[in-house]
């Protein structure tokens, strides 16, 4: 299948690298809103074009992987591009998925294209894990723990404080809560009991560290409801020790069975990711395969990961899957 | 949907109890090869009929859940019954799945029925976990650890030794190996390095315990390749401490991404089950729902869990799923 990348940040770069491990994915080009000559691709020789030249490539791209941000890029880009290509995105604003779905579905159905939104790990593989576990164990309790991992939104929130030069924030599951849930317990947990927040902050010379720490810890929504620790580090330390983009977490469901619910079962799906954007990119390429196949079977409109049978994700044939993977 | 149970052992009983948690599953009847009046059902009032009366119920059963053994029952039962009903089984002899699939597919296609084989957790949810992880991370290494849980086959093998009154055998993952794999390592592991075997044995009065222990530990295929511990217990102790049927395990894949595979990702799907048959039964009922839906859309032939989109497992509508579970 011929894929192209629309938007070249960390995620786009991850998709480019992921094609190395997916031999059936041929990368046609990267499209960028920056001047193309300023973009240095991860792989030598990847063609880069200005985004406004995309329509010249109609008919040459099987699946367009849209690598924009969920806040402002994707709500506009995905419906617009689904009118011209089969597309996939990683839209991750849970609350507005229904609106995004409707807009993309309309554009895709009207023009006979196939789209898949919200692929990645949450939403994405975590959502699938939640669905399977709740379908199998209807009488149960769900938990999602995120981390240990970098939250871009929380890191940005710290950077907006006066006197902060740079910062990284780790979301960390509270070990006691995670252990209890893993052991089959079904506690009612407050926000504070589920996650804590670890901040590494570079302050400007002479800045009031106590004030910065106080402003972080009392910030509504972002930090006030959590146990937050603040570590001041140098810019060199931040670059040396906190340059990566690890993330992950666990979806856990504890459910009951038996005549009177006397048996407990724990279902856990866990991810530990060295690179959040590269893993998300790997999920996008695997789902691009499903879009290509389903489009070939005449499917149109907008889909989510819930609508895709597992077999369509694999490069193996149904016979091979039954013989070797079932 | 109207379901019926064909075969009433631990698994059939589990399906009966699972209908308590699946309000859309109405249990029509249990069919048994024993004299029906000798069968005491888990729920009061469940109708029990002789297996040979099954065909009288054509048109009254949406999905027949076949709860037989994989060794001799299912290879015969599932194709035979797929000629008259939409059926589902938990056939778990991995090596002969292709043969079983072909036989069931033929019977179902010829008569316009829909069948699903090998539902459960391994094969079943574990297979799905393997497929997703390998599709997303093609450059990686797979591991499956089973246990701590009761292996029926190994327990039976011990019971066949002269002087053994009863026995239960636990398959236990080797903690060092499991920890290393969970931490992202990709060791090459021998059989002995992955699992150990714990046996609880009731010996006849006056039996030669040293001989029994030696016969267990040197038994080819079952125990010789493992570190095996043998504990002699009384019948009362066995009944008190080892009456349950717990099982579970983990499917783990460690895969690489990046320009030169510099980032590692760990994907783990873990189950800890108080009751192996009840959990398997819960999976069967959830998949019975998919069979009922897909049959309603005109689907025929044999399917596996790989062919079923997650959305078809859930009682929620696609809109509800997108709004609340994605």
XYZ file of C-alpha atoms in Angstrom:
652
model
C 0.000 0.000 0.000
C 1.149 3.525 -0.755
C 0.972 5.854 2.213
C 1.712 9.538 2.650
C 2.229 11.607 5.766
C 0.427 14.922 6.225
C 2.150 16.963 8.951
C 5.734 16.331 9.973
C 6.308 16.627 13.729
C 7.232 13.849 16.155
C 4.272 11.724 15.053
C 4.939 12.162 11.333
C 8.567 11.294 11.894
C 7.416 8.198 13.828
C 5.243 7.109 10.901
C 8.182 7.575 8.545
C 10.359 5.316 10.754
C 7.537 2.788 11.230
C 7.488 2.092 7.493
C 10.900 0.458 8.012
C 9.179 -2.302 10.003
C 6.087 -2.601 7.794
C 7.415 -3.874 4.454
C 3.972 -3.589 2.838
C 3.895 0.171 3.474
C 5.557 2.258 0.774
C 6.037 5.893 1.764
C 5.168 8.140 -1.197
C 5.867 11.499 0.407
C 5.690 13.794 3.398
C 3.506 16.905 3.127
C 4.294 19.846 5.375
C 3.009 23.350 6.012
C 6.592 24.494 6.559
C 8.838 25.372 3.609
C 9.690 21.842 2.378
C 13.381 22.626 1.932
C 13.682 23.328 5.693
C 12.452 19.828 6.655
C 15.108 17.225 7.411
C 13.503 13.777 7.248
C 14.502 10.838 9.443
C 15.166 8.631 6.436
C 17.404 9.849 3.634
C 15.541 10.452 0.401
C 11.984 10.780 1.683
C 10.317 13.257 -0.700
C 8.920 16.359 1.029
C 6.306 18.614 -0.553
C 4.379 21.686 0.473
C 0.991 20.757 1.923
C -0.839 22.783 -0.733
C 0.466 20.447 -3.439
C -1.305 17.426 -1.915
C -4.149 17.294 -4.454
C -1.626 16.782 -7.266
C -1.105 13.328 -5.725
C -4.699 12.123 -6.023
C -4.643 8.554 -7.285
C -1.067 7.968 -6.094
C -1.822 7.570 -2.361
C -3.783 4.640 -0.935
C -3.940 5.978 2.618
C -3.071 9.441 3.892
C -1.889 9.448 7.518
C -2.763 12.797 9.070
C -0.294 13.727 11.801
C -1.737 16.928 13.237
C -2.734 18.044 16.704
C -6.164 17.262 18.103
C -6.872 20.734 19.471
C -7.041 22.708 16.229
C -5.479 20.761 13.322
C -7.441 17.520 13.048
C -11.016 18.847 13.455
C -10.365 20.878 10.311
C -7.885 18.688 8.417
C -9.442 15.237 8.621
C -12.900 16.097 7.187
C -11.274 18.281 4.516
C -8.803 15.574 3.454
C -11.345 12.722 3.690
C -13.090 14.353 0.762
C -10.082 13.519 -1.426
C -8.266 10.535 0.111
C -8.708 7.520 2.354
C -7.406 8.904 5.632
C -6.487 7.973 9.174
C -5.837 10.181 12.187
C -5.065 9.865 15.903
C -7.655 12.377 17.179
C -7.468 12.053 20.958
C -9.861 14.570 22.500
C -12.230 11.968 23.986
C -15.057 14.434 24.667
C -15.433 15.582 21.064
C -14.975 12.258 19.268
C -18.692 12.069 18.308
C -18.534 15.530 16.658
C -15.303 14.711 14.864
C -16.697 11.350 13.750
C -19.821 12.979 12.290
C -17.838 15.576 10.324
C -15.402 13.005 8.917
C -18.164 10.510 8.147
C -20.130 13.117 6.191
C -17.118 14.099 4.075
C -16.080 10.496 3.441
C -19.543 9.167 2.583
C -20.280 12.070 0.206
C -17.124 11.423 -1.771
C -16.857 7.641 -1.450
C -13.761 7.566 0.761
C -12.891 5.558 3.837
C -11.602 7.162 7.039
C -10.525 5.938 10.450
C -10.261 8.333 13.376
C -8.747 8.109 16.857
C -6.213 5.351 16.179
C -3.310 5.136 18.608
C -3.171 3.755 22.121
C -5.606 5.958 24.081
C -7.903 6.294 22.271
C -7.027 3.135 20.382
C -5.604 -0.041 21.879
C -6.708 1.009 25.388
C -10.256 1.543 24.092
C -10.239 -1.926 22.531
C -9.023 -3.431 25.812
C -11.847 -1.665 27.677
C -14.407 -2.951 25.190
C -13.293 -6.591 25.233
C -13.031 -6.691 29.030
C -16.422 -5.111 29.631
C -18.133 -7.299 27.013
C -16.758 -10.455 28.600
C -17.210 -9.341 32.234
C -20.329 -7.125 32.316
C -20.388 -7.272 36.112
C -17.172 -5.438 36.880
C -15.210 -2.279 37.453
C -12.846 -0.501 35.044
C -9.637 1.332 35.855
C -7.202 3.191 33.621
C -3.803 4.175 34.969
C -1.512 6.302 32.825
C 2.247 6.541 33.064
C 4.923 6.721 34.074
C 5.066 9.081 31.131
C 5.498 12.586 29.837
C 2.333 14.654 29.562
C 2.815 17.311 26.918
C -0.158 19.348 28.133
C 1.075 19.496 31.722
C 4.631 20.282 30.628
C 3.287 23.169 28.546
C 1.223 24.437 31.495
C 4.368 24.697 33.630
C 6.270 26.463 30.848
C 3.661 29.232 30.820
C 4.542 30.232 34.420
C 6.683 33.392 34.697
C 10.311 32.565 35.411
C 10.179 29.045 33.910
C 12.629 28.398 31.076
C 11.614 24.800 30.336
C 9.874 21.884 32.055
C 8.809 18.258 31.698
C 5.997 16.664 33.676
C 5.629 12.949 34.352
C 2.244 11.441 35.139
C 2.854 8.559 37.563
C 0.335 5.962 38.764
C 0.102 5.711 42.550
C 1.728 2.356 43.289
C -0.608 1.371 46.166
C -3.716 1.911 44.044
C -2.265 0.102 41.035
C -1.203 -2.875 43.172
C -4.616 -3.141 44.826
C -6.462 -3.066 41.496
C -4.023 -5.554 39.969
C -4.746 -7.862 42.898
C -8.445 -7.892 42.020
C -9.706 -5.252 44.451
C -12.274 -2.685 43.314
C -11.579 0.425 45.393
C -13.277 3.767 44.760
C -10.344 6.057 44.018
C -10.139 9.831 43.970
C -8.068 11.663 41.391
C -5.308 12.096 43.975
C -5.311 8.405 44.837
C -4.807 7.299 41.225
C -1.987 9.447 39.879
C 0.717 11.758 41.114
C 2.645 14.376 39.148
C 6.416 14.773 38.995
C 7.763 18.014 37.558
C 11.292 18.810 36.389
C 11.635 22.541 36.019
C 14.375 24.821 34.726
C 13.995 28.267 36.320
C 15.404 31.514 34.983
C 18.393 32.915 36.866
C 17.228 34.730 39.975
C 13.612 33.508 39.677
C 11.629 32.981 42.884
C 11.652 29.173 43.139
C 9.176 29.054 46.009
C 6.657 31.072 44.006
C 7.086 28.875 40.919
C 6.617 25.718 42.987
C 3.507 27.201 44.627
C 2.043 28.277 41.285
C 2.536 24.777 39.883
C 1.086 22.944 42.868
C -2.022 25.126 43.102
C -2.810 25.259 39.380
C -6.482 24.213 39.012
C -7.288 21.103 36.911
C -3.643 20.473 36.057
C -2.041 20.011 39.493
C -4.214 21.137 42.411
C -6.028 17.790 42.702
C -2.806 15.739 42.708
C 0.195 15.131 44.928
C 2.752 17.044 42.947
C 6.505 17.113 43.409
C 8.679 19.811 41.852
C 12.376 19.324 41.151
C 14.433 22.272 39.931
C 17.133 21.177 37.498
C 19.541 22.856 35.102
C 18.800 23.039 31.388
C 21.636 20.581 30.797
C 20.135 18.115 33.279
C 16.715 18.456 31.666
C 18.159 17.783 28.227
C 20.288 14.894 29.475
C 17.791 13.079 31.727
C 14.352 14.058 30.454
C 14.661 14.299 26.683
C 12.676 11.150 25.921
C 8.940 10.763 25.376
C 8.122 7.624 27.340
C 4.529 6.799 28.249
C 2.188 3.914 28.829
C -0.200 2.660 31.441
C -2.701 -0.065 32.199
C -6.356 -0.698 31.494
C -7.628 -3.074 34.166
C -11.066 -4.582 34.694
C -11.993 -6.671 37.711
C -15.167 -8.620 37.099
C -17.270 -11.236 38.809
C -18.721 -14.537 37.665
C -20.533 -17.493 39.177
C -23.930 -18.093 40.656
C -23.540 -15.258 43.166
C -20.492 -13.414 41.817
C -18.202 -15.556 43.965
C -15.304 -15.595 41.483
C -13.177 -12.601 40.520
C -11.254 -12.209 37.281
C -8.662 -9.578 36.457
C -8.066 -8.510 32.865
C -5.137 -6.141 32.317
C -3.781 -4.563 29.157
C -0.486 -2.825 29.830
C 1.796 -0.687 27.693
C 5.299 0.527 28.558
C 6.488 2.730 25.728
C 9.952 4.183 25.231
C 8.557 6.596 22.676
C 4.930 7.642 22.738
C 4.915 9.181 19.215
C 6.735 6.233 17.630
C 4.361 3.692 19.152
C 1.310 5.745 18.146
C 2.813 5.943 14.658
C 3.191 2.150 14.566
C -0.489 1.773 15.420
C -1.388 4.236 12.649
C 0.554 2.273 10.024
C -1.059 -1.026 11.100
C -4.512 0.575 10.811
C -3.599 2.151 7.474
C -3.360 -1.461 6.287
C -6.934 -2.128 7.401
C -8.183 1.031 5.656
C -6.472 0.010 2.439
C -8.004 -3.482 2.582
C -11.490 -2.363 3.549
C -11.508 0.368 0.901
C -10.617 -2.347 -1.599
C -13.737 -4.218 -0.476
C -15.862 -1.129 -1.129
C -16.191 0.164 2.418
C -16.761 3.922 2.772
C -17.447 6.404 5.579
C -15.813 6.871 8.952
C -14.704 3.975 11.146
C -13.039 3.625 14.513
C -10.841 0.856 15.895
C -14.029 -0.754 17.253
C -15.193 -1.470 13.698
C -12.054 -3.279 12.541
C -11.771 -7.053 12.873
C -8.341 -8.055 14.241
C -7.575 -10.152 11.130
C -7.581 -7.010 8.982
C -4.634 -5.605 10.956
C -2.263 -8.418 10.141
C -0.191 -8.891 7.004
C -0.797 -12.652 7.405
C -3.594 -14.441 5.551
C -6.618 -15.809 7.458
C -5.198 -19.337 6.967
C -1.810 -18.343 8.364
C -3.423 -16.571 11.301
C -5.531 -19.617 12.208
C -2.582 -21.986 11.869
C 0.020 -19.937 13.712
C -1.542 -17.264 15.874
C -4.833 -18.643 17.186
C -30.857 -13.683 21.870
C -31.929 -17.202 22.733
C -29.054 -19.475 23.617
C -28.865 -23.137 24.517
C -26.078 -25.144 26.099
C -25.003 -28.476 24.610
C -22.986 -30.455 27.179
C -23.260 -29.773 30.884
C -19.935 -30.012 32.706
C -17.976 -27.185 34.347
C -18.034 -25.120 31.162
C -21.764 -25.599 30.541
C -22.471 -24.675 34.117
C -20.291 -21.579 33.653
C -22.328 -20.554 30.604
C -25.524 -21.009 32.568
C -24.211 -18.701 35.330
C -22.824 -16.209 32.784
C -26.334 -15.568 31.469
C -27.025 -13.884 34.836
C -24.599 -11.128 33.842
C -25.634 -10.884 30.187
C -29.235 -9.631 30.270
C -29.594 -9.987 26.488
C -28.922 -13.748 26.702
C -32.007 -15.840 27.376
C -31.202 -19.467 28.222
C -33.665 -21.765 26.437
C -32.360 -25.093 27.707
C -29.456 -27.321 28.576
C -28.928 -30.468 26.476
C -27.048 -33.352 28.029
C -25.984 -36.868 27.087
C -26.672 -37.980 30.665
C -30.189 -38.872 31.809
C -31.684 -35.345 32.126
C -33.338 -36.111 35.481
C -29.872 -36.750 37.032
C -28.613 -33.256 36.150
C -28.820 -30.613 38.849
C -28.483 -27.182 37.237
C -26.777 -24.200 38.867
C -29.856 -22.017 38.452
C -33.241 -23.254 39.625
C -35.640 -23.939 36.792
C -33.242 -24.274 33.873
C -34.891 -26.807 31.526
C -32.744 -29.889 30.853
C -33.332 -32.202 27.885
C -31.666 -35.276 26.483
C -29.151 -34.368 23.767
C -31.017 -36.434 21.183
C -34.045 -34.138 21.452
C -32.040 -31.114 20.263
C -33.464 -31.048 16.733
C -36.970 -30.548 18.138
C -35.738 -27.068 19.094
C -34.800 -25.917 15.595
C -36.056 -22.354 15.169
C -36.152 -21.740 18.922
C -32.397 -21.295 19.468
C -30.415 -18.368 18.054
C -27.006 -19.653 19.130
C -26.067 -23.074 20.439
C -23.059 -23.019 22.780
C -21.256 -26.349 22.534
C -19.523 -27.217 25.802
C -17.651 -30.412 24.976
C -14.025 -31.492 25.232
C -11.571 -30.717 22.453
C -10.002 -34.177 22.301
C -12.975 -36.199 21.071
C -16.261 -34.276 21.536
C -15.888 -31.074 19.552
C -14.287 -32.435 16.342
C -17.447 -34.494 15.918
C -20.084 -32.304 17.587
C -19.395 -28.870 16.130
C -19.569 -29.795 12.415
C -22.611 -31.982 13.081
C -24.471 -29.277 14.998
C -23.397 -26.450 12.648
C -25.575 -28.151 10.036
C -28.651 -27.308 12.128
C -27.859 -24.283 14.297
C -25.627 -21.250 14.593
C -22.970 -22.572 16.949
C -19.953 -21.590 18.994
C -17.309 -23.738 20.674
C -14.075 -23.349 22.637
C -11.984 -25.868 20.668
C -8.492 -25.493 22.113
C -6.198 -28.018 20.425
C -4.033 -25.429 18.663
C -2.414 -27.911 16.271
C -5.667 -29.111 14.702
C -7.547 -25.801 14.490
C -7.188 -25.673 10.657
C -8.755 -29.154 10.312
C -11.546 -28.331 12.724
C -12.159 -25.003 10.984
C -12.463 -26.674 7.581
C -14.960 -29.273 8.828
C -17.125 -26.705 10.602
C -16.943 -24.244 7.701
C -18.106 -26.889 5.235
C -21.102 -27.881 7.356
C -22.080 -24.281 8.067
C -21.730 -22.998 4.503
C -23.678 -25.936 3.043
C -26.621 -25.301 5.333
C -26.441 -21.507 5.633
C -25.420 -21.370 9.282
C -22.828 -19.296 11.117
C -20.244 -20.855 13.441
C -17.411 -19.557 15.587
C -14.718 -21.914 16.873
C -11.966 -21.619 19.465
C -13.480 -18.852 21.582
C -12.187 -18.572 25.126
C -8.943 -17.131 26.415
C -6.255 -19.329 24.840
C -7.160 -19.724 22.073
C -9.281 -16.598 22.198
C -8.388 -13.380 24.001
C -4.703 -14.375 24.158
C -4.722 -14.971 20.389
C -6.228 -11.523 19.832
C -3.573 -9.960 22.065
C -0.844 -11.718 20.060
C -2.324 -10.492 16.784
C -2.703 -6.832 17.807
C 0.780 -6.684 19.328
C 2.505 -8.295 16.360
C 0.606 -6.172 13.832
C 1.601 -2.973 15.622
C 5.175 -4.037 16.435
C 6.335 -6.292 13.576
C 9.926 -6.105 14.791
C 9.579 -7.889 18.118
C 9.498 -11.004 20.195
C 6.442 -12.797 21.628
C 6.132 -14.583 24.961
C 3.222 -16.436 26.518
C 3.349 -17.364 30.199
C 0.573 -19.506 31.654
C -0.474 -19.692 35.274
C -0.407 -19.844 38.128
C -3.219 -22.235 37.312
C -4.564 -25.740 37.336
C -3.727 -27.848 34.296
C -6.349 -30.559 33.902
C -4.184 -32.618 31.566
C -1.231 -32.681 33.945
C -3.458 -33.442 36.932
C -4.923 -36.379 35.001
C -1.457 -37.644 34.094
C -0.508 -37.818 37.781
C -3.756 -39.594 38.648
C -2.872 -42.395 36.236
C 0.228 -43.320 38.305
C -0.196 -46.459 40.470
C -0.793 -45.558 44.100
C -2.180 -42.078 43.401
C -5.683 -41.406 44.738
C -6.060 -37.842 43.475
C -3.873 -34.934 42.357
C -3.889 -31.328 41.184
C -1.098 -29.763 39.188
C -0.340 -26.034 39.001
C 1.530 -24.562 36.063
C 3.581 -21.643 37.407
C 5.543 -19.073 35.401
C 9.183 -18.744 36.457
C 9.286 -15.352 38.190
C 12.771 -14.366 36.936
C 11.828 -14.987 33.301
C 8.487 -13.195 33.620
C 10.117 -10.182 35.291
C 12.825 -9.932 32.651
C 10.327 -10.065 29.791
C 8.030 -7.568 31.525
C 11.019 -5.229 31.824
C 11.449 -5.248 28.038
C 14.185 -7.866 27.722
C 14.011 -10.482 24.952
C 15.762 -13.554 26.371
C 15.783 -16.924 24.602
C 14.105 -19.199 27.143
C 14.035 -22.972 27.390
C 10.910 -24.818 28.488
C 12.402 -25.174 31.972
C 13.189 -21.468 32.182
C 9.617 -20.407 31.418
C 7.400 -22.558 33.646
C 7.666 -24.808 36.661
C 5.188 -27.427 37.831
C 3.773 -27.779 41.351
C 1.987 -31.032 42.184
C -0.307 -31.788 45.117
C -0.733 -35.533 45.385
C -2.875 -37.793 47.570
C -1.209 -41.227 47.818
C -2.910 -44.482 48.763
C -2.134 -45.769 52.233
C 1.186 -47.596 52.222
C 2.138 -46.439 48.712
C 5.820 -45.877 47.922
C 6.013 -42.069 47.933
C 9.576 -41.957 46.587
C 8.543 -44.020 43.560
C 5.483 -41.849 42.890
C 7.562 -38.684 43.097
C 10.173 -40.182 40.743
C 7.525 -41.309 38.253
C 6.019 -37.832 38.187
C 9.308 -35.966 37.807
C 10.591 -38.205 35.009
C 7.370 -38.387 33.000
C 8.250 -37.385 29.402
C 6.514 -34.318 27.875
C 4.478 -33.650 30.997
C 7.144 -33.113 33.666
C 10.660 -34.243 32.633
C 11.516 -30.906 30.974
C 10.400 -28.811 33.948
C 11.469 -28.134 37.506
C 8.750 -30.053 39.289
C 7.910 -30.064 42.979
C 5.738 -32.750 44.539
C 3.799 -32.226 47.784
C 1.993 -35.151 49.352
C -1.230 -34.046 51.042
C -4.280 -35.723 52.514
C -7.506 -35.990 50.581
C -9.052 -33.496 52.992
C -6.234 -31.032 52.377
C -6.592 -31.436 48.617
C -10.323 -30.780 48.811
C -9.901 -27.849 51.180
C -6.936 -26.059 49.566
C -6.962 -27.105 45.917
C -10.603 -27.404 44.901
C -10.676 -24.288 42.726
C -9.924 -23.973 39.045
C -7.837 -20.800 38.866
C -5.772 -19.992 35.792
C -4.462 -17.123 33.751
C -1.214 -15.867 32.352
C 0.331 -13.158 30.222
C 0.897 -12.574 26.537
C 3.815 -10.170 26.196
C 5.475 -8.690 23.142
C 8.587 -6.571 23.254
C 9.063 -4.672 20.018
C 11.360 -2.046 18.581
C 10.744 1.215 16.777
C 12.734 4.181 15.540
C 15.289 4.805 12.832
C 17.531 1.983 14.083
C 15.250 0.170 16.521
C 16.476 2.354 19.377
C 13.170 2.388 21.263
C 11.575 -0.606 22.985
C 7.868 -1.029 23.706
C 6.250 -3.639 25.910
C 2.676 -4.761 25.265
C 1.201 -7.101 27.874
C -2.218 -8.710 28.106
C -2.682 -10.403 31.468
C -5.442 -12.555 32.922
C -5.797 -13.713 36.534
C -8.843 -15.950 36.729
C -10.476 -17.365 39.838
C -12.372 -19.841 37.691
C -11.072 -20.923 34.308
C -14.371 -22.519 33.137
C -16.506 -19.572 34.255
C -14.296 -17.039 32.507
C -14.193 -19.135 29.326
C -17.973 -19.361 29.552
C -18.234 -15.577 29.828
C -16.176 -15.224 26.653
C -18.467 -17.733 24.908
C -21.600 -15.779 25.809
C -20.073 -12.486 24.612
C -19.167 -14.139 21.293
C -22.603 -15.748 21.031
C -23.845 -12.152 20.797
C -21.570 -11.517 17.800
C -22.764 -14.704 16.090
C -26.386 -13.730 16.588
C -25.762 -10.245 15.155
C -23.649 -11.380 12.214
C -26.120 -14.166 11.346
C -28.798 -11.475 11.300
C -26.709 -9.615 8.715
C -26.563 -12.735 6.532
C -23.096 -13.965 7.445
C -22.533 -17.738 7.095
C -19.642 -20.196 7.430
C -17.022 -20.589 10.129
C -15.362 -17.636 11.863
C -12.754 -17.213 14.568
C -12.238 -14.399 17.062
C -9.900 -12.807 14.497
C -12.856 -12.166 12.189
C -15.029 -10.344 14.717
C -14.856 -6.565 15.029
C -14.748 -5.501 18.704
C -17.955 -3.446 18.335
C -19.943 -6.626 17.658
C -19.061 -7.957 21.122
C -20.657 -5.124 23.024
C -24.323 -4.674 23.898
C -23.770 -0.918 23.409
C -24.590 0.801 20.121
C -21.781 2.173 17.908
C -22.776 5.710 19.019
C -22.603 4.771 22.696
C -19.267 3.033 22.194
C -17.734 6.057 20.483
C -19.086 8.455 23.105
C -18.210 6.474 26.213
C -15.607 3.818 25.517
C -13.285 5.194 22.833
